[in-house]
């Protein structure tokens, strides 16, 4: 698709987003916003016996900055712009088998990585626990409406704090209660840090990151977590708030999480990032907090552009937004898989929130991330981003592949019943009886990139040029910025060409230590001459961001590296920089964090199946 103009100011007869009726006696009061205000080893039947500390310090006023929007540009421009006939999931999928729930009797120690070591996060129940298939909530159940965390009213905040308090108390009174704080946090550790093997494949660990499982698994996780919290306070309308980091005012840690006396507080965070510090999606450990109004505005704008790019480049090819397929027996340690762009943004928020020194506890490490209440608020917005993505695509199924649709997991519900769920039942949030309050989408404003470019005039420091060449056949260590010349497979592609295949920049053979954080940024520009390029890096195409985590192979040590690749759609980026006719591109890889090796850089055409 040539322009992906989801920013057009077209009115529609109905919104593509799922929203509750305007008047409802069961749903909380809804408000609508069209602009942002200025500034303002163990196995079964064993409780977790290592590190059951209940982290429950600094409160500063929250602030933000303004980017006023036309409501029609932002809210109405989302609908009716993509016919289902032009949007398909990835075609020609390989035949395999879906990921299945783990064998609970074989749960083993997980690995928290450097400074942590082996951790016990197996559930307090085993394979003899009865399992039932998931049943959608009754139609008579009220719709839970998730609201922005920074806009919660006092009553909503108190209800949220009460629910978390009761969940924390369960951990103290009965550590084996699967609804308790630590047991719920351990669910993330189990599926992310190597506590389970894939059934039938003892050499492959079960991992729900870095693939198309990322979004549906976390949706189910939030679904049951939210139900448990509501049950603990006797309120079946209770809804998790979402950290609205895709708006300027939401690009701060919500103040409800900064109160050191609150059940929502966690001391294992980067304390220099308490409000009013602005979040930077490009943050790498050690970066200074933007301080001047100009610096803050630039960070906010670049954040918006990154979100916009993620949607525009990923709408026609879901794997770019959601992650590559993974099937039973496969791992992501073989350089064949790539995370989606939404997961990359998600990783950046984790890095910004968690502590910046080893052992990178809580939000800084997958094994302990869910011990911080802000984790669920963050993932609520990640889920909302998927919710919006599905609406933009007319709710068309992203992958018409049973290996995705029939992938299944196990979760404990509010009644201590173990439930089997699958991906296909997660696709409609209304059937799960929740939705999101409608708020402005500043990243969807028409002409955003042009407006930001005009607003941030850069003084040229020099007019020097540098020579660039092709990548070569040997891997390169990213100990400095590398710039390579890449040949495009086709130039001046038509609208039909772009509908049939997405042009993507592929960084292959990436190796990074699994228990260390890592990051590099990718920029694209055109050469100014034959094998010559200006000193300007060009436009940001995307980033590679990884948190400390366990890989997918059981043969792991603290020095093991993860092998993967990065795929970045550039259809629209090339339009924005007037490079559609360019035969060659200059790609710059800028190291930000960690010891990383790259095996190759290329531009490829990825078939959309349309």
Coordinates of C-alpha atoms in Angstrom, one line a residue:
X1 CA 0.0 0.0 0.0
X2 CA 1.6 3.3 -1.1
X3 CA 0.6 5.8 1.4
X4 CA -1.3 4.0 4.2
X5 CA -3.1 7.3 4.8
X6 CA -4.9 6.3 8.0
X7 CA -4.5 9.9 8.9
X8 CA -7.0 11.1 6.4
X9 CA -9.8 13.3 7.8
X10 CA -12.6 11.0 6.7
X11 CA -15.8 10.7 8.7
X12 CA -17.3 7.2 9.2
X13 CA -20.7 6.0 10.1
X14 CA -19.3 3.9 12.9
X15 CA -16.1 3.7 14.8
X16 CA -13.8 0.8 14.2
X17 CA -12.7 0.7 17.8
X18 CA -14.8 -1.3 20.3
X19 CA -16.3 1.1 22.8
X20 CA -19.2 0.7 25.3
X21 CA -22.5 2.4 24.8
X22 CA -22.6 6.1 25.7
X23 CA -24.9 5.4 28.6
X24 CA -24.3 2.4 30.8
X25 CA -25.3 1.7 34.4
X26 CA -22.5 -0.8 34.8
X27 CA -19.6 0.8 33.2
X28 CA -17.6 3.7 34.7
X29 CA -18.1 7.2 33.4
X30 CA -16.4 7.8 30.1
X31 CA -14.8 11.1 29.0
X32 CA -13.4 12.1 25.6
X33 CA -10.3 14.2 25.0
X34 CA -9.3 15.8 21.7
X35 CA -6.1 17.4 22.9
X36 CA -3.4 17.2 25.5
X37 CA -3.0 19.9 28.1
X38 CA 0.2 21.8 28.6
X39 CA 2.5 20.6 31.4
X40 CA 0.5 19.6 33.6
X41 CA 13.8 -26.5 41.1
X42 CA 11.2 -27.3 42.2
X43 CA 8.2 -28.5 40.5
X44 CA 4.6 -28.8 41.4
X45 CA 3.0 -28.0 44.7
X46 CA 5.9 -25.8 45.8
X47 CA 5.6 -22.1 46.7
X48 CA 8.2 -19.7 45.5
X49 CA 10.7 -19.7 48.3
X50 CA 13.3 -17.4 46.9
X51 CA 12.9 -13.6 47.0
X52 CA 9.3 -13.1 48.0
X53 CA 9.9 -9.5 49.0
X54 CA 6.8 -7.4 48.6
X55 CA 8.1 -4.2 47.1
X56 CA 5.9 -1.4 48.2
X57 CA 9.3 5.7 48.0
X58 CA 9.0 9.9 46.0
X59 CA 6.3 11.8 44.6
X60 CA 6.6 14.7 42.2
X61 CA 4.0 16.5 40.1
X62 CA 3.3 15.1 36.7
X63 CA 3.8 17.3 33.6
X64 CA 3.4 17.2 29.9
X65 CA 3.3 19.3 26.8
X66 CA 0.8 20.2 24.1
X67 CA 0.2 19.1 20.6
X68 CA -3.3 20.3 19.7
X69 CA -5.2 18.1 17.4
X70 CA -8.3 18.1 15.2
X71 CA -10.7 15.5 16.6
X72 CA -11.6 14.4 13.1
X73 CA -7.9 13.8 12.2
X74 CA -7.3 11.7 15.3
X75 CA -10.5 9.8 16.1
X76 CA -12.6 9.7 13.0
X77 CA -9.7 9.2 10.6
X78 CA -9.1 5.7 11.9
X79 CA -12.1 4.1 10.3
X80 CA -13.2 2.9 6.9
X81 CA -9.9 3.5 5.2
X82 CA -8.7 -0.1 4.8
X83 CA -10.9 -2.5 2.9
X84 CA -10.5 -6.0 4.2
X85 CA -9.9 -7.1 0.6
X86 CA -6.5 -5.3 0.6
X87 CA -5.4 -6.4 4.0
X88 CA -4.2 -9.9 4.6
X89 CA -2.1 -11.8 7.0
X90 CA 1.2 -13.3 5.9
X91 CA 0.5 -15.8 3.2
X92 CA 2.2 -19.2 2.4
X93 CA 2.7 -20.2 6.0
X94 CA 4.8 -23.2 6.7
X95 CA 3.0 -26.3 7.9
X96 CA 3.8 -27.0 11.5
X97 CA 2.0 -27.4 14.8
X98 CA 0.8 -24.8 17.3
X99 CA 2.5 -24.2 20.6
X100 CA 0.7 -26.1 23.4
X101 CA 0.4 -25.6 27.1
X102 CA 3.3 -26.8 29.2
X103 CA 3.5 -30.0 31.2
X104 CA 3.2 -28.7 34.7
X105 CA 4.8 -31.8 36.2
X106 CA 8.1 -30.8 34.4
X107 CA 8.4 -27.2 35.6
X108 CA 12.0 -26.5 36.6
X109 CA 14.1 -23.6 37.9
X110 CA 14.1 -20.6 35.7
X111 CA 17.1 -18.4 35.1
X112 CA 17.2 -14.7 36.2
X113 CA 20.6 -14.1 34.6
X114 CA 23.6 -12.2 35.8
X115 CA 23.4 -11.2 39.5
X116 CA 20.3 -13.3 40.0
X117 CA 21.0 -16.9 39.0
X118 CA 18.4 -19.7 39.2
X119 CA 15.0 -18.7 40.5
X120 CA 12.0 -20.7 41.6
X121 CA 8.9 -19.5 40.0
X122 CA 7.0 -22.7 39.3
X123 CA 3.3 -22.6 40.2
X124 CA 1.9 -24.0 43.5
X125 CA -0.1 -26.6 41.6
X126 CA 0.8 -29.5 39.3
X127 CA -0.3 -31.7 36.5
X128 CA -3.1 -33.3 38.6
X129 CA -4.9 -30.0 38.7
X130 CA -8.2 -30.1 36.8
X131 CA -8.2 -28.0 33.6
X132 CA -11.3 -26.5 31.9
X133 CA -11.6 -24.9 28.5
X134 CA -12.2 -21.2 28.5
X135 CA -15.8 -19.9 28.4
X136 CA -16.5 -16.3 27.5
X137 CA -18.1 -14.2 30.2
X138 CA -21.9 -14.1 30.2
X139 CA -23.5 -11.4 28.1
X140 CA -25.0 -10.1 31.3
X141 CA -21.6 -9.3 32.7
X142 CA -20.7 -5.6 32.7
X143 CA -18.1 -4.3 30.3
X144 CA -14.9 -3.3 32.0
X145 CA -13.6 0.1 30.6
X146 CA -9.9 0.6 30.9
X147 CA -8.9 4.3 31.4
X148 CA -5.7 6.3 31.1
X149 CA -3.7 6.0 34.4
X150 CA -3.0 9.8 34.5
X151 CA -6.7 10.6 34.2
X152 CA -8.0 8.4 36.9
X153 CA -10.3 10.0 39.4
X154 CA -9.7 9.6 43.2
X155 CA -12.3 6.9 43.6
X156 CA -10.8 4.9 40.8
X157 CA -7.3 5.2 42.3
X158 CA -8.4 4.1 45.7
X159 CA -10.2 1.1 44.2
X160 CA -7.1 0.1 42.3
X161 CA -4.8 0.5 45.4
X162 CA -7.3 -1.6 47.4
X163 CA -7.3 -4.4 44.9
X164 CA -3.5 -4.5 44.8
X165 CA -3.3 -4.3 48.6
X166 CA -5.5 -7.4 48.9
X167 CA -3.5 -9.3 46.3
X168 CA -0.3 -8.5 48.2
X169 CA -1.9 -9.6 51.4
X170 CA -2.7 -13.0 49.9
X171 CA 1.1 -13.6 49.4
X172 CA 1.6 -13.0 53.1
X173 CA -1.3 -15.0 54.4
X174 CA -1.1 -17.9 51.9
X175 CA 2.0 -17.9 49.7
X176 CA 0.5 -20.9 47.7
X177 CA -2.6 -19.0 46.7
X178 CA -2.3 -18.7 42.9
X179 CA -4.1 -15.4 43.0
X180 CA -1.5 -13.8 45.3
X181 CA 0.9 -11.1 44.3
X182 CA 4.0 -13.2 43.9
X183 CA 2.3 -16.2 42.3
X184 CA 0.8 -13.8 39.7
X185 CA 4.1 -12.2 39.1
X186 CA 5.7 -15.7 38.7
X187 CA 3.4 -16.4 35.8
X188 CA 5.5 -14.1 33.6
X189 CA 8.7 -15.7 34.9
X190 CA 7.4 -19.2 34.0
X191 CA 6.7 -18.3 30.4
X192 CA 9.6 -16.0 29.8
X193 CA 12.7 -17.3 31.7
X194 CA 12.8 -20.9 30.8
X195 CA 10.8 -22.7 33.5
X196 CA 8.9 -24.8 31.0
X197 CA 10.0 -27.0 28.1
X198 CA 7.9 -27.2 25.0
X199 CA 5.8 -30.3 25.2
X200 CA 7.5 -33.0 23.1
X201 CA 10.6 -31.0 22.5
X202 CA 12.8 -31.2 25.6
X203 CA 15.6 -29.2 24.0
X204 CA 13.3 -26.2 23.4
X205 CA 12.1 -23.9 26.1
X206 CA 8.7 -22.2 26.1
X207 CA 9.0 -18.5 25.4
X208 CA 6.2 -16.1 24.6
X209 CA 8.3 -13.1 23.6
X210 CA 10.0 -12.4 20.2
X211 CA 7.2 -13.8 18.1
X212 CA 3.5 -13.7 17.2
X213 CA 2.7 -15.1 20.6
X214 CA 3.7 -11.9 22.4
X215 CA 0.5 -10.0 22.1
X216 CA -2.2 -12.7 22.6
X217 CA -0.4 -14.3 25.5
X218 CA -0.1 -11.0 27.4
X219 CA -3.7 -10.2 26.6
X220 CA -4.8 -13.3 28.3
X221 CA -2.4 -12.6 31.2
X222 CA -4.0 -9.2 31.8
X223 CA -7.5 -10.6 31.4
X224 CA -7.2 -13.0 34.3
X225 CA -5.2 -10.7 36.4
X226 CA -7.9 -8.0 36.0
X227 CA -10.6 -10.5 36.9
X228 CA -8.7 -11.6 40.0
X229 CA -8.3 -8.0 41.2
X230 CA -12.0 -7.3 40.6
X231 CA -13.0 -10.4 42.5
X232 CA -10.8 -9.5 45.5
X233 CA -12.7 -6.2 46.0
X234 CA -16.1 -7.6 44.9
X235 CA -16.4 -5.4 41.8
X236 CA -16.9 -7.0 38.4
X237 CA -16.6 -3.6 36.7
X238 CA -13.0 -3.2 37.9
X239 CA -10.7 -2.4 35.0
X240 CA -6.9 -2.0 34.8
X241 CA -5.8 1.5 33.8
X242 CA -3.4 1.9 30.9
X243 CA -0.2 3.9 30.8
X244 CA -1.1 6.3 28.0
X245 CA 2.5 6.7 26.8
X246 CA 1.4 7.4 23.2
X247 CA 0.3 10.9 24.2
X248 CA 2.5 13.7 25.4
X249 CA 0.9 13.9 28.9
X250 CA 1.1 10.2 29.2
X251 CA 4.9 10.1 28.5
X252 CA 5.6 10.4 32.2
X253 CA 5.4 7.7 34.8
X254 CA 1.8 8.0 36.1
X255 CA 1.9 9.8 39.5
X256 CA -0.2 7.1 41.1
X257 CA 2.9 4.9 40.9
X258 CA 5.3 7.4 42.5
X259 CA 3.6 7.6 46.0
X260 CA 6.0 5.7 48.3
X261 CA 3.2 4.9 50.7
X262 CA 1.0 3.3 48.1
X263 CA 0.6 -0.4 47.2
X264 CA 1.3 0.7 43.6
X265 CA 4.9 1.7 44.5
X266 CA 8.0 -0.3 43.6
X267 CA 11.4 0.7 44.7
X268 CA 13.2 -1.3 42.0
X269 CA 12.8 1.4 39.4
X270 CA 15.0 4.1 37.9
X271 CA 14.3 6.7 40.5
X272 CA 15.6 9.5 38.2
X273 CA 12.6 8.7 35.9
X274 CA 9.9 9.6 38.5
X275 CA 7.6 12.3 37.2
X276 CA 8.0 14.8 35.7
X277 CA 10.8 13.1 33.8
X278 CA 9.7 12.6 30.1
X279 CA 9.9 9.0 28.8
X280 CA 12.3 8.5 25.8
X281 CA 11.6 5.4 23.7
X282 CA 15.2 5.7 22.6
X283 CA 16.6 5.6 26.1
X284 CA 19.7 3.6 26.8
X285 CA 21.1 3.1 30.3
X286 CA 23.1 6.2 31.4
X287 CA 21.3 8.7 29.1
X288 CA 20.6 12.0 30.8
X289 CA 17.0 13.1 31.5
X290 CA 15.9 15.8 29.0
X291 CA 15.7 19.0 31.0
X292 CA 14.9 22.0 28.7
X293 CA 11.6 22.6 27.1
X294 CA 13.2 22.1 23.7
X295 CA 14.7 18.8 24.7
X296 CA 11.5 17.5 26.1
X297 CA 9.5 18.6 23.1
X298 CA 11.9 16.8 20.7
X299 CA 11.7 13.6 22.7
X300 CA 7.9 13.7 22.7
X301 CA 7.8 14.3 19.0
X302 CA 10.3 11.5 18.2
X303 CA 8.2 9.1 20.4
X304 CA 5.1 10.0 18.4
X305 CA 6.9 9.4 15.1
X306 CA 8.1 6.0 16.3
X307 CA 4.6 4.9 17.1
X308 CA 3.3 6.4 13.8
X309 CA 6.0 4.5 11.9
X310 CA 5.2 1.3 13.6
X311 CA 1.6 1.4 12.5
X312 CA 2.2 2.8 9.0
X313 CA 4.8 0.2 8.1
X314 CA 3.1 -2.7 9.8
X315 CA -0.5 -2.5 8.7
X316 CA -0.2 -4.5 5.5
X317 CA 2.2 -7.1 7.0
X318 CA 1.3 -8.1 10.5
X319 CA 4.6 -9.8 11.3
X320 CA 6.3 -6.4 11.2
X321 CA 4.0 -5.1 13.9
X322 CA 3.4 -8.3 15.9
X323 CA 6.4 -10.6 15.4
X324 CA 7.3 -13.6 13.3
X325 CA 5.6 -17.0 13.5
X326 CA 6.9 -19.6 15.9
X327 CA 5.7 -23.2 15.9
X328 CA 6.0 -26.2 18.1
X329 CA 9.6 -27.3 18.5
X330 CA 11.0 -24.1 17.1
X331 CA 13.1 -21.6 19.0
X332 CA 14.0 -18.0 18.3
X333 CA 17.7 -18.8 18.7
X334 CA 18.3 -19.6 15.1
X335 CA 18.3 -16.2 13.4
X336 CA 15.0 -16.9 11.7
X337 CA 12.7 -14.9 13.9
X338 CA 12.1 -11.2 14.5
X339 CA 10.1 -9.3 17.2
X340 CA 7.4 -7.0 16.0
X341 CA 7.8 -3.2 16.2
X342 CA 5.3 -2.9 19.0
X343 CA 7.3 -5.3 21.1
X344 CA 10.4 -3.1 20.5
X345 CA 8.6 0.0 21.8
X346 CA 7.4 -2.1 24.7
X347 CA 11.0 -3.1 25.5
X348 CA 12.1 0.5 25.4
X349 CA 9.5 1.4 28.1
X350 CA 10.7 -1.5 30.2
X351 CA 14.3 -0.3 30.0
X352 CA 13.3 3.3 30.8
X353 CA 11.3 2.2 33.9
X354 CA 13.5 -0.4 35.4
X355 CA 16.8 0.2 37.3
X356 CA 19.8 1.0 35.1
X357 CA 22.3 -1.2 37.0
X358 CA 22.7 -4.9 37.3
X359 CA 20.9 -7.1 38.2
X360 CA 18.2 -5.0 36.4
X361 CA 15.4 -6.0 38.7
X362 CA 11.6 -5.9 38.2
X363 CA 10.7 -3.9 35.0
X364 CA 14.3 -4.3 33.9
X365 CA 14.3 -8.1 33.7
X366 CA 11.6 -10.4 32.4
X367 CA 11.8 -12.8 35.3
X368 CA 10.7 -10.2 37.8
X369 CA 8.9 -7.6 35.6
X370 CA 5.4 -8.4 36.9
X371 CA 6.4 -7.7 40.5
X372 CA 6.0 -4.0 39.7
X373 CA 2.4 -2.9 39.5
X374 CA 3.3 -0.6 36.6
X375 CA 4.0 -3.7 34.5
X376 CA 0.3 -4.4 34.1
X377 CA -0.5 -0.7 33.4
X378 CA 2.2 -0.7 30.7
X379 CA 1.0 -3.9 29.2
X380 CA -2.6 -2.6 29.2
X381 CA -1.4 0.1 26.8
X382 CA 0.5 -2.4 24.7
X383 CA -2.7 -4.4 24.5
X384 CA -4.6 -1.2 23.6
X385 CA -2.0 -0.6 20.8
X386 CA -3.0 -4.0 19.4
X387 CA -6.7 -3.2 19.9
X388 CA -6.2 0.0 17.7
X389 CA -4.2 -1.9 15.1
X390 CA -6.9 -4.5 14.7
X391 CA -9.5 -1.7 14.3
X392 CA -7.4 0.0 11.6
X393 CA -7.4 -3.3 9.7
X394 CA -11.1 -3.7 10.0
X395 CA -10.7 -6.4 12.7
X396 CA -9.3 -8.8 10.0
X397 CA -7.5 -11.8 11.5
X398 CA -3.8 -11.1 11.3
X399 CA -2.6 -14.6 10.6
X400 CA -5.0 -17.1 9.0
X401 CA -2.9 -19.9 10.3
X402 CA -4.0 -22.5 12.8
X403 CA -0.5 -22.6 14.2
X404 CA -1.2 -19.2 15.6
X405 CA -5.0 -19.4 16.1
X406 CA -4.7 -22.7 18.0
X407 CA -1.7 -21.9 20.1
X408 CA -2.8 -22.4 23.7
X409 CA -1.8 -21.5 27.3
X410 CA -2.9 -22.1 30.9
X411 CA -4.0 -19.4 33.3
X412 CA -5.5 -19.5 36.8
X413 CA -8.8 -17.6 37.1
X414 CA -10.4 -15.7 40.0
X415 CA -12.0 -18.9 41.3
X416 CA -8.7 -20.9 41.4
X417 CA -9.7 -22.8 38.4
X418 CA -7.0 -23.6 35.9
X419 CA -8.2 -22.6 32.4
X420 CA -6.9 -23.5 29.0
X421 CA -7.1 -20.6 26.5
X422 CA -6.1 -20.2 22.8
X423 CA -5.2 -17.3 20.6
X424 CA -8.3 -17.3 18.4
X425 CA -10.5 -16.6 21.5
X426 CA -8.4 -13.5 22.4
X427 CA -9.1 -11.5 19.2
X428 CA -12.3 -9.8 20.2
X429 CA -12.0 -7.8 23.4
X430 CA -15.8 -7.3 23.6
X431 CA -16.3 -11.0 24.0
X432 CA -13.8 -10.9 26.9
X433 CA -15.9 -8.1 28.3
X434 CA -13.5 -5.2 28.3
X435 CA -12.7 -2.2 26.2
X436 CA -10.7 1.0 26.2
X437 CA -11.8 4.6 26.8
X438 CA -11.5 6.6 23.7
X439 CA -8.7 9.2 23.9
X440 CA -6.8 11.3 21.3
X441 CA -4.1 9.7 19.2
X442 CA -1.6 12.5 18.5
X443 CA 0.7 10.1 16.6
X444 CA -2.1 9.7 14.0
X445 CA -2.3 13.4 13.1
X446 CA -2.1 14.1 9.4
X447 CA 1.3 15.5 8.3
X448 CA 2.9 14.8 11.7
X449 CA 6.4 14.1 10.3
X450 CA 6.3 17.3 8.2
X451 CA 5.2 19.4 11.1
X452 CA 7.9 18.0 13.4
X453 CA 10.6 18.4 10.8
X454 CA 9.7 22.1 10.3
X455 CA 9.5 22.6 14.1
X456 CA 12.9 21.1 14.8
X457 CA 15.3 23.0 12.5
X458 CA 18.8 21.6 12.9
X459 CA 21.8 23.8 12.5
X460 CA 24.3 22.0 10.3
X461 CA 27.6 21.5 12.0
X462 CA 29.5 20.7 8.8
X463 CA 29.1 19.7 5.2
X464 CA 31.6 16.8 5.3
X465 CA 31.0 13.6 3.5
X466 CA 32.2 10.1 4.3
X467 CA 32.8 7.1 2.1
X468 CA 30.5 4.1 2.5
X469 CA 30.7 0.5 1.1
X470 CA 28.7 -2.7 1.2
X471 CA 28.5 -4.7 4.4
X472 CA 30.7 -7.6 3.2
X473 CA 30.6 -11.3 4.1
X474 CA 32.0 -11.2 7.7
X475 CA 30.1 -10.3 10.9
X476 CA 30.8 -6.9 12.3
X477 CA 31.0 -6.0 16.0
X478 CA 29.0 -2.9 16.8
X479 CA 31.6 -1.1 18.9
X480 CA 31.0 2.0 16.8
X481 CA 28.6 3.4 14.3
X482 CA 28.8 1.5 11.0
X483 CA 27.4 2.9 7.7
X484 CA 26.8 0.5 4.8
X485 CA 25.6 0.9 1.2
X486 CA 22.6 -1.4 0.4
X487 CA 21.2 -2.0 -3.0
X488 CA 17.4 -2.1 -3.3
X489 CA 15.8 -5.0 -5.2
X490 CA 13.4 -2.6 -7.1
X491 CA 13.0 1.2 -7.4
X492 CA 10.0 3.5 -8.0
X493 CA 7.5 0.8 -6.9
X494 CA 3.9 1.4 -7.8
X495 CA 0.9 1.3 -5.4
X496 CA 0.1 -2.2 -6.5
X497 CA 3.8 -3.3 -6.0
X498 CA 3.5 -2.0 -2.4
X499 CA 0.3 -3.8 -1.7
X500 CA 1.8 -7.0 -2.9
X501 CA 5.1 -6.8 -1.1
X502 CA 6.5 -4.7 1.7
X503 CA 10.0 -3.3 1.3
X504 CA 11.9 -4.1 4.4
X505 CA 15.3 -3.5 5.8
X506 CA 16.6 -6.7 7.3
X507 CA 19.5 -6.8 9.8
X508 CA 20.5 -10.4 10.0
X509 CA 22.7 -12.5 12.2
X510 CA 22.3 -10.3 15.3
X511 CA 24.0 -11.8 18.3
X512 CA 23.6 -10.3 21.8
X513 CA 24.1 -11.8 25.3
X514 CA 20.8 -13.1 26.6
X515 CA 21.3 -11.9 30.2
X516 CA 22.5 -8.4 29.3
X517 CA 20.5 -5.5 28.0
X518 CA 21.2 -4.5 24.5
X519 CA 20.2 -1.8 21.9
X520 CA 21.1 -0.3 18.6
X521 CA 19.3 2.2 16.4
X522 CA 18.9 2.1 12.6
X523 CA 18.9 5.1 10.3
X524 CA 18.3 5.4 6.6
X525 CA 19.3 8.0 4.1
X526 CA 20.4 8.1 0.4
X527 CA 24.0 8.5 -0.8
X528 CA 25.0 12.0 -2.0
X529 CA 27.3 10.5 -4.6
X530 CA 28.9 7.3 -5.8
X531 CA 29.8 5.6 -2.5
X532 CA 29.7 8.9 -0.6
X533 CA 27.2 10.1 2.0
X534 CA 26.8 13.2 4.1
X535 CA 27.6 13.1 7.8
X536 CA 23.8 13.3 8.6
X537 CA 22.5 9.9 9.6
X538 CA 19.1 10.4 8.0
X539 CA 15.8 9.2 9.4
X540 CA 15.3 6.7 12.2
X541 CA 13.9 3.5 10.7
X542 CA 13.7 1.6 14.0
X543 CA 15.6 -0.1 16.8
X544 CA 16.7 -3.4 18.2
X545 CA 16.0 -3.5 21.9
X546 CA 16.4 -6.5 24.2
X547 CA 16.0 -6.9 28.0
X548 CA 17.9 -9.5 30.1
X549 CA 16.0 -12.7 29.5
X550 CA 16.4 -16.4 29.0
X551 CA 16.9 -17.7 25.5
X552 CA 15.0 -20.6 24.0
X553 CA 17.7 -23.3 24.2
X554 CA 18.2 -25.3 27.4
X555 CA 21.9 -25.2 26.9
X556 CA 22.5 -21.8 28.3
X557 CA 25.1 -20.0 30.3
X558 CA 25.5 -16.4 31.3
X559 CA 27.6 -15.8 28.2
X560 CA 25.2 -17.4 25.7
X561 CA 24.1 -15.1 23.0
X562 CA 20.7 -14.9 21.4
X563 CA 20.7 -15.1 17.6
X564 CA 18.0 -13.2 15.9
X565 CA 17.2 -10.6 13.2
X566 CA 15.5 -7.3 12.8
X567 CA 13.0 -6.5 10.1
X568 CA 11.9 -2.9 9.6
X569 CA 9.3 -1.9 7.0
X570 CA 10.5 1.2 4.9
X571 CA 7.7 1.6 2.3
X572 CA 6.5 4.8 3.8
X573 CA 9.9 6.0 5.1
X574 CA 11.2 6.1 1.6
X575 CA 8.2 8.2 0.5
X576 CA 8.9 10.6 3.4
X577 CA 12.5 11.1 2.5
X578 CA 11.9 11.2 -1.3
X579 CA 14.0 8.1 -1.9
X580 CA 11.6 5.9 -3.9
X581 CA 13.7 6.3 -7.0
X582 CA 17.0 5.7 -5.2
X583 CA 18.9 2.5 -6.3
X584 CA 20.9 2.4 -3.2
X585 CA 20.4 3.4 0.4
X586 CA 22.8 4.2 3.2
X587 CA 22.0 2.3 6.4
X588 CA 23.6 3.4 9.7
X589 CA 23.7 1.1 12.8
X590 CA 24.3 3.1 15.9
X591 CA 25.3 1.1 19.0
X592 CA 23.6 2.3 22.2
X593 CA 23.9 -0.5 24.7
X594 CA 25.6 -3.9 25.1
X595 CA 27.9 -6.1 23.1
X596 CA 26.3 -6.9 19.8
X597 CA 27.5 -8.5 16.5
X598 CA 25.7 -8.1 13.2
X599 CA 25.9 -10.6 10.3
X600 CA 24.4 -8.6 7.4
X601 CA 22.3 -5.8 6.2
X602 CA 20.0 -6.0 3.2
X603 CA 16.7 -4.7 1.7
X604 CA 14.1 -7.4 0.8
X605 CA 10.6 -7.5 -0.6
X606 CA 8.3 -9.4 1.8
X607 CA 5.2 -10.8 0.2
X608 CA 2.0 -9.7 1.9
X609 CA -0.1 -12.5 0.4
X610 CA -2.5 -10.0 -1.2

